[in-house]
PDB file of C-alpha atoms in Angstrom:
ATOM      1  CA  THR A  37    -101.785  25.818  68.891  1.00  0.00           C
ATOM      2  CA  MET A  38    -101.617  22.602  67.066  1.00  0.00           C
ATOM      3  CA  GLN A  39    -103.158  19.400  67.578  1.00  0.00           C
ATOM      4  CA  SER A  40    -101.292  15.954  68.485  1.00  0.00           C
ATOM      5  CA  SER A  41    -102.780  12.859  70.093  1.00  0.00           C
ATOM      6  CA  GLY A  42    -105.645  13.970  71.114  1.00  0.00           C
ATOM      7  CA  HIS A  43    -104.015  16.507  73.319  1.00  0.00           C
ATOM      8  CA  ARG A  44    -103.563  20.109  73.103  1.00  0.00           C
ATOM      9  CA  PHE A  45    -100.652  21.875  73.300  1.00  0.00           C
ATOM     10  CA  ARG A  46     -99.634  25.350  73.994  1.00  0.00           C
ATOM     11  CA  ASP A  47     -96.300  27.919  73.790  1.00  0.00           C
ATOM     12  CA  VAL A  48     -95.354  25.339  70.460  1.00  0.00           C
ATOM     13  CA  GLU A  49     -94.893  28.519  68.128  1.00  0.00           C
ATOM     14  CA  HIS A  50     -91.135  28.452  67.023  1.00  0.00           C
ATOM     15  CA  HIS A  51     -90.160  24.831  68.171  1.00  0.00           C
ATOM     16  CA  PRO A  52     -91.811  21.788  66.804  1.00  0.00           C
ATOM     17  CA  LEU A  53     -91.778  18.520  69.100  1.00  0.00           C
ATOM     18  CA  LEU A  54     -89.217  16.503  69.191  1.00  0.00           C
ATOM     19  CA  ALA A  55     -89.443  13.480  66.290  1.00  0.00           C
ATOM     20  CA  GLU A  56     -89.908   9.957  67.306  1.00  0.00           C
ATOM     21  CA  ASN A  57     -86.329   9.218  65.590  1.00  0.00           C
ATOM     22  CA  ASP A  58     -84.660  11.338  68.390  1.00  0.00           C
ATOM     23  CA  ASN A  59     -84.729   8.509  70.420  1.00  0.00           C
ATOM     24  CA  TYR A  60     -84.839  10.439  73.910  1.00  0.00           C
ATOM     25  CA  ASP A  61     -85.777   8.445  76.869  1.00  0.00           C
ATOM     26  CA  SER A  62     -87.248  10.665  79.432  1.00  0.00           C
ATOM     27  CA  SER A  63     -86.985   7.937  82.228  1.00  0.00           C
ATOM     28  CA  SER A  64     -83.494   7.450  81.614  1.00  0.00           C
ATOM     29  CA  SER A  65     -83.076  11.269  81.345  1.00  0.00           C
ATOM     30  CA  GLU A  66     -84.353  11.564  84.485  1.00  0.00           C
ATOM     31  CA  ALA A  67     -82.292   9.086  86.359  1.00  0.00           C
ATOM     32  CA  ASP A  68     -79.011  10.238  84.888  1.00  0.00           C
ATOM     33  CA  MET A  69     -79.683  13.738  85.951  1.00  0.00           C
ATOM     34  CA  ALA A  70     -80.246  12.028  89.728  1.00  0.00           C
ATOM     35  CA  GLU A  71     -76.621  10.423  89.486  1.00  0.00           C
ATOM     36  CA  ARG A  72     -75.267  13.616  88.626  1.00  0.00           C
ATOM     37  CA  VAL A  73     -73.949  16.521  90.873  1.00  0.00           C
ATOM     38  CA  TRP A  74     -75.854  19.593  90.015  1.00  0.00           C
ATOM     39  CA  PHE A  75     -73.980  22.939  89.006  1.00  0.00           C
ATOM     40  CA  ILE A  76     -74.783  25.698  86.988  1.00  0.00           C
ATOM     41  CA  ARG A  77     -71.898  27.189  84.909  1.00  0.00           C
ATOM     42  CA  ASP A  78     -72.845  30.825  84.904  1.00  0.00           C
ATOM     43  CA  GLY A  79     -69.743  33.157  85.377  1.00  0.00           C
ATOM     44  CA  CYS A  80     -71.524  35.671  87.270  1.00  0.00           C
ATOM     45  CA  GLY A  81     -73.227  32.992  89.671  1.00  0.00           C
ATOM     46  CA  MET A  82     -70.060  31.816  90.377  1.00  0.00           C
ATOM     47  CA  VAL A  83     -68.103  35.308  90.904  1.00  0.00           C
ATOM     48  CA  CYS A  84     -71.005  36.436  93.427  1.00  0.00           C
ATOM     49  CA  ALA A  85     -70.875  32.785  94.838  1.00  0.00           C
ATOM     50  CA  ILE A  86     -66.894  33.291  95.598  1.00  0.00           C
ATOM     51  CA  MET A  87     -67.556  36.689  96.869  1.00  0.00           C
ATOM     52  CA  THR A  88     -70.296  35.241  99.546  1.00  0.00           C
ATOM     53  CA  TRP A  89     -67.418  32.672 100.997  1.00  0.00           C
ATOM     54  CA  LEU A  90     -64.696  35.432 100.725  1.00  0.00           C
ATOM     55  CA  LEU A  91     -66.912  38.155 103.021  1.00  0.00           C
ATOM     56  CA  VAL A  92     -67.847  35.476 105.656  1.00  0.00           C
ATOM     57  CA  VAL A  93     -64.199  34.530 105.696  1.00  0.00           C
ATOM     58  CA  TYR A  94     -63.296  38.270 106.337  1.00  0.00           C
ATOM     59  CA  ALA A  95     -66.151  38.237 108.839  1.00  0.00           C
ATOM     60  CA  ASP A  96     -64.553  35.600 110.667  1.00  0.00           C
ATOM     61  CA  PHE A  97     -61.243  36.753 110.580  1.00  0.00           C
ATOM     62  CA  VAL A  98     -61.666  39.844 112.119  1.00  0.00           C
ATOM     63  CA  VAL A  99     -63.998  38.319 114.717  1.00  0.00           C
ATOM     64  CA  THR A 100     -61.240  35.917 115.888  1.00  0.00           C
ATOM     65  CA  PHE A 101     -58.022  37.805 115.146  1.00  0.00           C
ATOM     66  CA  VAL A 102     -58.904  41.393 116.106  1.00  0.00           C
ATOM     67  CA  MET A 103     -61.633  41.222 118.480  1.00  0.00           C
ATOM     68  CA  LEU A 104     -61.894  37.877 120.406  1.00  0.00           C
ATOM     69  CA  LEU A 105     -58.038  36.431 120.491  1.00  0.00           C
ATOM     70  CA  PRO A 106     -56.705  39.633 122.019  1.00  0.00           C
ATOM     71  CA  SER A 107     -59.589  39.723 124.866  1.00  0.00           C
ATOM     72  CA  LYS A 108     -58.586  39.231 128.547  1.00  0.00           C
ATOM     73  CA  ASP A 109     -62.067  37.867 129.196  1.00  0.00           C
ATOM     74  CA  PHE A 110     -61.181  34.047 128.270  1.00  0.00           C
ATOM     75  CA  TRP A 111     -64.659  32.574 128.700  1.00  0.00           C
ATOM     76  CA  TYR A 112     -66.080  35.905 126.507  1.00  0.00           C
ATOM     77  CA  SER A 113     -63.778  34.742 123.732  1.00  0.00           C
ATOM     78  CA  VAL A 114     -64.280  31.233 123.864  1.00  0.00           C
ATOM     79  CA  ILE A 115     -68.219  31.292 123.973  1.00  0.00           C
ATOM     80  CA  ASN A 116     -68.336  33.776 121.107  1.00  0.00           C
ATOM     81  CA  GLY A 117     -66.066  32.246 119.076  1.00  0.00           C
ATOM     82  CA  VAL A 118     -67.649  28.801 119.133  1.00  0.00           C
ATOM     83  CA  LEU A 119     -70.925  30.713 118.706  1.00  0.00           C
ATOM     84  CA  PHE A 120     -69.818  32.775 115.557  1.00  0.00           C
ATOM     85  CA  ASN A 121     -67.889  29.500 113.867  1.00  0.00           C
ATOM     86  CA  CYS A 122     -70.562  27.512 114.313  1.00  0.00           C
ATOM     87  CA  LEU A 123     -73.345  30.013 112.601  1.00  0.00           C
ATOM     88  CA  ALA A 124     -70.586  30.294 110.033  1.00  0.00           C
ATOM     89  CA  VAL A 125     -70.119  26.866 109.208  1.00  0.00           C
ATOM     90  CA  LEU A 126     -73.912  26.228 108.829  1.00  0.00           C
ATOM     91  CA  ALA A 127     -74.387  29.131 106.623  1.00  0.00           C
ATOM     92  CA  LEU A 128     -71.391  28.005 104.478  1.00  0.00           C
ATOM     93  CA  SER A 129     -73.020  24.514 104.667  1.00  0.00           C
ATOM     94  CA  SER A 130     -76.507  26.187 103.626  1.00  0.00           C
ATOM     95  CA  HIS A 131     -74.780  27.847 100.631  1.00  0.00           C
ATOM     96  CA  LEU A 132     -73.459  24.912  99.541  1.00  0.00           C
ATOM     97  CA  ARG A 133     -76.506  22.305  99.870  1.00  0.00           C
ATOM     98  CA  THR A 134     -78.360  25.535  97.644  1.00  0.00           C
ATOM     99  CA  MET A 135     -75.858  25.765  95.116  1.00  0.00           C
ATOM    100  CA  LEU A 136     -75.205  21.702  94.485  1.00  0.00           C
ATOM    101  CA  THR A 137     -78.766  20.549  94.841  1.00  0.00           C
ATOM    102  CA  ASP A 138     -81.128  20.225  91.593  1.00  0.00           C
ATOM    103  CA  PRO A 139     -83.643  22.913  92.075  1.00  0.00           C
ATOM    104  CA  GLY A 140     -86.384  20.936  90.631  1.00  0.00           C
ATOM    105  CA  ALA A 141     -85.039  20.981  86.918  1.00  0.00           C
ATOM    106  CA  VAL A 142     -87.536  19.340  84.685  1.00  0.00           C
ATOM    107  CA  PRO A 143     -85.470  16.989  81.757  1.00  0.00           C
ATOM    108  CA  LYS A 144     -84.625  19.114  78.830  1.00  0.00           C
ATOM    109  CA  GLY A 145     -86.527  17.932  75.542  1.00  0.00           C
ATOM    110  CA  ASN A 146     -89.063  15.568  77.085  1.00  0.00           C
ATOM    111  CA  ALA A 147     -91.847  16.887  74.651  1.00  0.00           C
ATOM    112  CA  THR A 148     -92.085  13.904  72.944  1.00  0.00           C
ATOM    113  CA  LYS A 149     -94.983  11.727  71.403  1.00  0.00           C
ATOM    114  CA  GLU A 150     -93.541   8.513  73.393  1.00  0.00           C
ATOM    115  CA  TYR A 151     -93.456  10.466  76.595  1.00  0.00           C
ATOM    116  CA  MET A 152     -97.115  11.867  75.961  1.00  0.00           C
ATOM    117  CA  ASP A 153     -98.473   8.804  75.960  1.00  0.00           C
ATOM    118  CA  ASN A 154     -96.967   7.048  78.757  1.00  0.00           C
ATOM    119  CA  LEU A 155     -98.469  10.619  80.686  1.00  0.00           C
ATOM    120  CA  GLN A 156    -102.231   8.723  79.834  1.00  0.00           C
ATOM    121  CA  LEU A 157    -103.962  11.954  79.342  1.00  0.00           C
ATOM    122  CA  LYS A 158    -107.448  12.390  78.539  1.00  0.00           C
ATOM    123  CA  PRO A 159    -108.333  13.452  75.213  1.00  0.00           C
ATOM    124  CA  GLY A 160    -108.730  17.245  74.843  1.00  0.00           C
ATOM    125  CA  GLU A 161    -106.410  17.920  78.139  1.00  0.00           C
ATOM    126  CA  VAL A 162    -104.399  20.715  77.775  1.00  0.00           C
ATOM    127  CA  ILE A 163    -101.023  20.561  78.276  1.00  0.00           C
ATOM    128  CA  TYR A 164     -98.213  23.412  78.304  1.00  0.00           C
ATOM    129  CA  LYS A 165     -95.156  22.832  76.342  1.00  0.00           C
ATOM    130  CA  CYS A 166     -91.802  25.223  76.859  1.00  0.00           C
ATOM    131  CA  PRO A 167     -90.342  26.515  73.981  1.00  0.00           C
ATOM    132  CA  LYS A 168     -87.153  27.413  75.342  1.00  0.00           C
ATOM    133  CA  CYS A 169     -85.882  23.939  76.330  1.00  0.00           C
ATOM    134  CA  CYS A 170     -88.298  21.614  74.478  1.00  0.00           C
ATOM    135  CA  SER A 171     -90.229  19.981  77.516  1.00  0.00           C
ATOM    136  CA  ILE A 172     -93.612  19.620  78.804  1.00  0.00           C
ATOM    137  CA  LYS A 173     -93.970  21.949  81.590  1.00  0.00           C
ATOM    138  CA  PRO A 174     -95.647  20.907  84.651  1.00  0.00           C
ATOM    139  CA  GLU A 175     -97.853  23.033  86.837  1.00  0.00           C
ATOM    140  CA  ARG A 176     -96.300  25.829  88.656  1.00  0.00           C
ATOM    141  CA  ALA A 177     -92.901  25.338  86.548  1.00  0.00           C
ATOM    142  CA  HIS A 178     -91.182  28.483  84.748  1.00  0.00           C
ATOM    143  CA  HIS A 179     -88.335  28.525  82.750  1.00  0.00           C
ATOM    144  CA  CYS A 180     -84.907  29.630  84.096  1.00  0.00           C
ATOM    145  CA  SER A 181     -83.072  31.819  81.200  1.00  0.00           C
ATOM    146  CA  ILE A 182     -79.392  31.045  83.090  1.00  0.00           C
ATOM    147  CA  CYS A 183     -80.429  27.395  84.229  1.00  0.00           C
ATOM    148  CA  LYS A 184     -81.530  27.143  80.643  1.00  0.00           C
ATOM    149  CA  ARG A 185     -84.336  24.896  82.039  1.00  0.00           C
ATOM    150  CA  CYS A 186     -87.781  24.894  83.454  1.00  0.00           C
ATOM    151  CA  ILE A 187     -87.897  24.603  87.305  1.00  0.00           C
ATOM    152  CA  ARG A 188     -90.374  23.346  89.319  1.00  0.00           C
ATOM    153  CA  LYS A 189     -91.855  26.009  91.710  1.00  0.00           C
ATOM    154  CA  MET A 190     -89.181  28.261  90.843  1.00  0.00           C
ATOM    155  CA  ASP A 191     -89.433  31.414  93.249  1.00  0.00           C
ATOM    156  CA  HIS A 192     -86.436  33.193  91.732  1.00  0.00           C
ATOM    157  CA  HIS A 193     -82.719  33.054  90.242  1.00  0.00           C
ATOM    158  CA  CYS A 194     -80.270  34.208  93.061  1.00  0.00           C
ATOM    159  CA  PRO A 195     -76.862  34.650  91.810  1.00  0.00           C
ATOM    160  CA  TRP A 196     -75.632  34.718  95.277  1.00  0.00           C
ATOM    161  CA  VAL A 197     -75.825  31.022  95.362  1.00  0.00           C
ATOM    162  CA  ASN A 198     -75.278  30.192  91.619  1.00  0.00           C
ATOM    163  CA  ASN A 199     -78.704  28.531  91.252  1.00  0.00           C
ATOM    164  CA  CYS A 200     -82.378  29.003  91.371  1.00  0.00           C
ATOM    165  CA  VAL A 201     -84.732  28.476  94.270  1.00  0.00           C
ATOM    166  CA  GLY A 202     -87.382  26.009  93.675  1.00  0.00           C
ATOM    167  CA  GLU A 203     -89.176  22.861  94.780  1.00  0.00           C
ATOM    168  CA  LYS A 204     -85.876  20.798  95.867  1.00  0.00           C
ATOM    169  CA  ASN A 205     -83.594  23.645  97.494  1.00  0.00           C
ATOM    170  CA  GLN A 206     -85.613  25.819  98.873  1.00  0.00           C
ATOM    171  CA  ARG A 207     -85.256  24.795 102.282  1.00  0.00           C
ATOM    172  CA  PHE A 208     -81.390  25.071 102.283  1.00  0.00           C
ATOM    173  CA  PHE A 209     -81.675  28.743 100.705  1.00  0.00           C
ATOM    174  CA  VAL A 210     -84.256  29.831 103.789  1.00  0.00           C
ATOM    175  CA  LEU A 211     -81.618  28.257 106.154  1.00  0.00           C
ATOM    176  CA  PHE A 212     -78.753  30.291 104.303  1.00  0.00           C
ATOM    177  CA  THR A 213     -80.590  33.804 104.747  1.00  0.00           C
ATOM    178  CA  MET A 214     -80.938  32.588 108.341  1.00  0.00           C
ATOM    179  CA  TYR A 215     -77.944  32.138 109.332  1.00  0.00           C
ATOM    180  CA  ILE A 216     -76.440  35.031 107.449  1.00  0.00           C
ATOM    181  CA  ALA A 217     -78.608  37.158 109.223  1.00  0.00           C
ATOM    182  CA  LEU A 218     -77.435  35.710 112.612  1.00  0.00           C
ATOM    183  CA  ILE A 219     -74.002  35.741 111.959  1.00  0.00           C
ATOM    184  CA  SER A 220     -74.237  39.624 110.844  1.00  0.00           C
ATOM    185  CA  ALA A 221     -76.127  40.591 113.777  1.00  0.00           C
ATOM    186  CA  HIS A 222     -73.909  38.764 116.320  1.00  0.00           C
ATOM    187  CA  ALA A 223     -70.551  40.445 114.393  1.00  0.00           C
ATOM    188  CA  LEU A 224     -72.700  43.693 114.828  1.00  0.00           C
ATOM    189  CA  ILE A 225     -73.014  43.036 118.412  1.00  0.00           C
ATOM    190  CA  LEU A 226     -69.284  42.183 118.720  1.00  0.00           C
ATOM    191  CA  CYS A 227     -68.321  45.223 117.192  1.00  0.00           C
ATOM    192  CA  GLY A 228     -69.990  47.477 119.315  1.00  0.00           C
ATOM    193  CA  PHE A 229     -68.730  45.849 122.245  1.00  0.00           C
ATOM    194  CA  GLN A 230     -65.245  46.105 120.999  1.00  0.00           C
ATOM    195  CA  PHE A 231     -65.463  49.874 119.874  1.00  0.00           C
ATOM    196  CA  PHE A 232     -66.839  50.337 123.828  1.00  0.00           C
ATOM    197  CA  SER A 233     -64.006  48.448 125.052  1.00  0.00           C
ATOM    198  CA  CYS A 234     -61.300  50.447 122.630  1.00  0.00           C
ATOM    199  CA  VAL A 235     -62.577  53.770 123.756  1.00  0.00           C
ATOM    200  CA  ARG A 236     -62.770  52.974 127.399  1.00  0.00           C
ATOM    201  CA  GLY A 237     -59.137  51.648 127.627  1.00  0.00           C
ATOM    202  CA  GLN A 238     -57.707  54.376 125.260  1.00  0.00           C
ATOM    203  CA  TRP A 239     -57.091  51.993 122.311  1.00  0.00           C
ATOM    204  CA  THR A 240     -54.169  49.895 124.401  1.00  0.00           C
ATOM    205  CA  GLU A 241     -54.002  46.621 124.319  1.00  0.00           C
ATOM    206  CA  CYS A 242     -57.676  46.564 122.859  1.00  0.00           C
ATOM    207  CA  SER A 243     -56.048  44.642 119.203  1.00  0.00           C
ATOM    208  CA  ASP A 244     -52.545  42.957 118.180  1.00  0.00           C
ATOM    209  CA  PHE A 245     -53.221  45.490 115.086  1.00  0.00           C
ATOM    210  CA  SER A 246     -52.543  49.234 115.383  1.00  0.00           C
ATOM    211  CA  PRO A 247     -55.468  51.447 116.167  1.00  0.00           C
ATOM    212  CA  PRO A 248     -56.029  52.429 112.704  1.00  0.00           C
ATOM    213  CA  VAL A 249     -55.715  49.428 111.158  1.00  0.00           C
ATOM    214  CA  THR A 250     -58.330  47.976 113.652  1.00  0.00           C
ATOM    215  CA  VAL A 251     -60.392  50.883 112.664  1.00  0.00           C
ATOM    216  CA  ILE A 252     -60.756  50.197 109.177  1.00  0.00           C
ATOM    217  CA  LEU A 253     -61.343  46.263 109.578  1.00  0.00           C
ATOM    218  CA  MET A 254     -63.980  47.037 112.380  1.00  0.00           C
ATOM    219  CA  ILE A 255     -65.482  49.561 110.261  1.00  0.00           C
ATOM    220  CA  PHE A 256     -65.458  47.398 106.866  1.00  0.00           C
ATOM    221  CA  LEU A 257     -67.018  44.850 109.257  1.00  0.00           C
ATOM    222  CA  CYS A 258     -69.889  46.696 110.262  1.00  0.00           C
ATOM    223  CA  LEU A 259     -70.725  48.054 106.676  1.00  0.00           C
ATOM    224  CA  GLU A 260     -70.612  44.356 105.812  1.00  0.00           C
ATOM    225  CA  GLY A 261     -72.660  43.569 108.757  1.00  0.00           C
ATOM    226  CA  PHE A 262     -75.479  46.222 108.387  1.00  0.00           C
ATOM    227  CA  LEU A 263     -75.826  45.522 104.556  1.00  0.00           C
ATOM    228  CA  PHE A 264     -76.019  41.548 104.741  1.00  0.00           C
ATOM    229  CA  LEU A 265     -78.404  41.715 107.997  1.00  0.00           C
ATOM    230  CA  THR A 266     -80.945  43.729 106.374  1.00  0.00           C
ATOM    231  CA  PHE A 267     -80.605  41.832 102.883  1.00  0.00           C
ATOM    232  CA  THR A 268     -81.012  38.379 104.175  1.00  0.00           C
ATOM    233  CA  ALA A 269     -83.457  39.606 106.904  1.00  0.00           C
ATOM    234  CA  VAL A 270     -85.834  40.638 104.423  1.00  0.00           C
ATOM    235  CA  MET A 271     -85.443  37.581 102.227  1.00  0.00           C
ATOM    236  CA  PHE A 272     -85.933  35.290 104.995  1.00  0.00           C
ATOM    237  CA  GLY A 273     -89.011  37.122 105.856  1.00  0.00           C
ATOM    238  CA  THR A 274     -90.196  37.307 102.235  1.00  0.00           C
ATOM    239  CA  GLN A 275     -89.350  33.208 101.844  1.00  0.00           C
ATOM    240  CA  ILE A 276     -91.123  32.030 105.158  1.00  0.00           C
ATOM    241  CA  HIS A 277     -94.331  34.277 103.517  1.00  0.00           C
ATOM    242  CA  SER A 278     -94.243  33.099 100.315  1.00  0.00           C
ATOM    243  CA  ILE A 279     -93.980  29.138 102.324  1.00  0.00           C
ATOM    244  CA  CYS A 280     -96.869  29.936 104.324  1.00  0.00           C
ATOM    245  CA  ASN A 281     -99.108  31.020 102.038  1.00  0.00           C
ATOM    246  CA  ASP A 282     -97.717  28.548  99.248  1.00  0.00           C
ATOM    247  CA  GLU A 283     -97.231  31.039  96.714  1.00  0.00           C
ATOM    248  CA  THR A 284     -93.456  31.461  94.969  1.00  0.00           C
ATOM    249  CA  GLU A 285     -92.456  35.242  94.264  1.00  0.00           C
ATOM    250  CA  ILE A 286     -92.982  34.677  90.307  1.00  0.00           C
ATOM    251  CA  GLU A 287     -96.409  33.716  91.103  1.00  0.00           C
ATOM    252  CA  ARG A 288     -96.922  36.710  93.289  1.00  0.00           C
ATOM    253  CA  LEU A 289     -95.079  39.251  90.448  1.00  0.00           C
ATOM    254  CA  LYS A 290     -97.458  37.694  88.085  1.00  0.00           C
ATOM    255  CA  SER A 291    -100.659  37.843  90.102  1.00  0.00           C
ATOM    256  CA  GLU A 292    -101.429  34.478  88.815  1.00  0.00           C
ATOM    257  CA  LYS A 293    -104.581  32.935  90.304  1.00  0.00           C
ATOM    258  CA  PRO A 294    -103.683  29.519  92.149  1.00  0.00           C
ATOM    259  CA  THR A 295    -105.236  26.600  90.264  1.00  0.00           C
ATOM    260  CA  TRP A 296    -103.437  24.042  92.705  1.00  0.00           C
ATOM    261  CA  GLU A 297    -104.911  23.479  96.601  1.00  0.00           C
ATOM    262  CA  ARG A 298    -102.572  25.901  98.912  1.00  0.00           C
ATOM    263  CA  ARG A 299    -101.164  24.162 101.568  1.00  0.00           C
ATOM    264  CA  LEU A 300    -101.166  27.166 104.139  1.00  0.00           C
ATOM    265  CA  ARG A 301     -99.002  28.346 107.766  1.00  0.00           C
ATOM    266  CA  TRP A 302     -97.535  25.009 109.105  1.00  0.00           C
ATOM    267  CA  GLU A 303     -98.771  22.889 106.134  1.00  0.00           C
ATOM    268  CA  GLY A 304     -96.937  24.799 103.566  1.00  0.00           C
ATOM    269  CA  MET A 305     -93.357  24.688 105.989  1.00  0.00           C
ATOM    270  CA  LYS A 306     -93.898  21.215 106.915  1.00  0.00           C
ATOM    271  CA  SER A 307     -93.986  20.517 102.804  1.00  0.00           C
ATOM    272  CA  VAL A 308     -90.797  22.544 102.271  1.00  0.00           C
ATOM    273  CA  PHE A 309     -88.475  21.620 105.789  1.00  0.00           C
ATOM    274  CA  GLY A 310     -89.937  18.115 105.741  1.00  0.00           C
ATOM    275  CA  GLY A 311     -92.185  16.292 108.728  1.00  0.00           C
ATOM    276  CA  GLN A 312     -93.371  17.455 112.098  1.00  0.00           C
ATOM    277  CA  PRO A 313     -91.191  21.038 113.819  1.00  0.00           C
ATOM    278  CA  SER A 314     -87.749  19.667 114.774  1.00  0.00           C
ATOM    279  CA  LEU A 315     -84.081  20.479 114.875  1.00  0.00           C
ATOM    280  CA  LEU A 316     -84.188  18.910 111.718  1.00  0.00           C
ATOM    281  CA  TRP A 317     -85.809  21.938 110.160  1.00  0.00           C
ATOM    282  CA  ILE A 318     -82.747  24.056 110.925  1.00  0.00           C
ATOM    283  CA  ASN A 319     -79.915  21.758 109.981  1.00  0.00           C
ATOM    284  CA  PRO A 320     -78.775  21.919 106.385  1.00  0.00           C
ATOM    285  CA  PHE A 321     -76.768  18.389 106.714  1.00  0.00           C
ATOM    286  CA  ALA A 322     -79.859  16.483 107.331  1.00  0.00           C
ATOM    287  CA  GLY A 323     -80.284  13.800 104.576  1.00  0.00           C
ATOM    288  CA  PHE A 324     -76.685  14.561 103.080  1.00  0.00           C
ATOM    289  CA  ARG A 325     -74.542  11.609 102.375  1.00  0.00           C
ATOM    290  CA  ILE A 326     -71.058  11.811 101.507  1.00  0.00           C
ATOM    291  CA  ARG A 327     -70.711   8.236  99.824  1.00  0.00           C
ATOM    292  CA  GLN A 328     -73.463   9.275  97.770  1.00  0.00           C
ATOM    293  CA  LEU A 329     -72.087  12.452  96.698  1.00  0.00           C
ATOM    294  CA  LEU A 330     -68.840  10.870  95.806  1.00  0.00           C
ATOM    295  CA  LEU A 331     -70.732   7.863  94.088  1.00  0.00           C
ATOM    296  CA  ARG A 332     -72.480  10.693  91.587  1.00  0.00           C
ATOM    297  CA  ALA A 333     -69.251  12.469  90.931  1.00  0.00           C
ATOM    298  CA  LYS A 334     -67.672   9.296  89.963  1.00  0.00           C
ATOM    299  CA  LYS A 335     -70.598   8.639  87.528  1.00  0.00           C
ATOM    300  CA  GLY A 336     -71.528  11.520  85.842  1.00  0.00           C
ATOM    301  CA  GLY A 337     -69.509  14.291  86.780  1.00  0.00           C
ATOM    302  CA  PRO A 338     -70.893  17.875  87.368  1.00  0.00           C
ATOM    303  CA  GLU A 339     -74.518  18.807  85.461  1.00  0.00           C
ATOM    304  CA  PHE A 340     -73.711  21.862  83.918  1.00  0.00           C
ATOM    305  CA  SER A 341     -76.183  24.458  82.392  1.00  0.00           C
ATOM    306  CA  VAL A 342     -75.539  24.197  78.749  1.00  0.00           C
TER     307      VAL A 342
END
């Protein structure tokens, strides 16, 4: 602990405050971050994200080409094909929004005297400084060793979306888990109908593939569907519970006593999903601007974790 400008700092061992001649401009840094596309350069996370897409594409292939197209029931194929592919698009869109949205990162190195003077803190007020990224930590922020940033209301770092789940992208992560659980359940139901149909027809004309290949493809799809349904359904329930209690997973695991005024149930849901309940809550495209994204990509390029 050390004294500076009448304020008390904590967590400052090993990393002194940046000197004034470093010319750090917190406002320009935050504006610069807002103009960049957020992306974490983590090998494990990128592999997991690619695997997620490949597994969804595999499920779509089996559902479409093994089960629906060979079916003699036209409307059964059309309705289930449209429903499954719409859910798949929503799931992958939610995944992209989660991965490419800044989760609420605190600018690196904003622990300067100039920045603290701008905060207009009262004498003796306690300020927390992260010794790892040299930034002033807002309330409920935690440092992520993979993103190498402090993240506001950080819930956890998820390798499957190659990003932290935090204040600004939790909504998209909840939608991702929900839509993956729905397409997993849909795939399992379709597999059940297909097995019944194939057995009843003695495996004649139930698929354009040979019976052994059809069985292998459907078994893998059942295993994938069961595992993803279990995982995402549990994660979805955990996220909704955390939002309704206004408590992140990290805060729950650390048993941190709330120093903030909790938003319970619907207030918590409205703060995460925005506004009154509506179809916009389940729309991962809400607030997305293609033109703005292209301008960001032109101006700043990706915001890599370094």
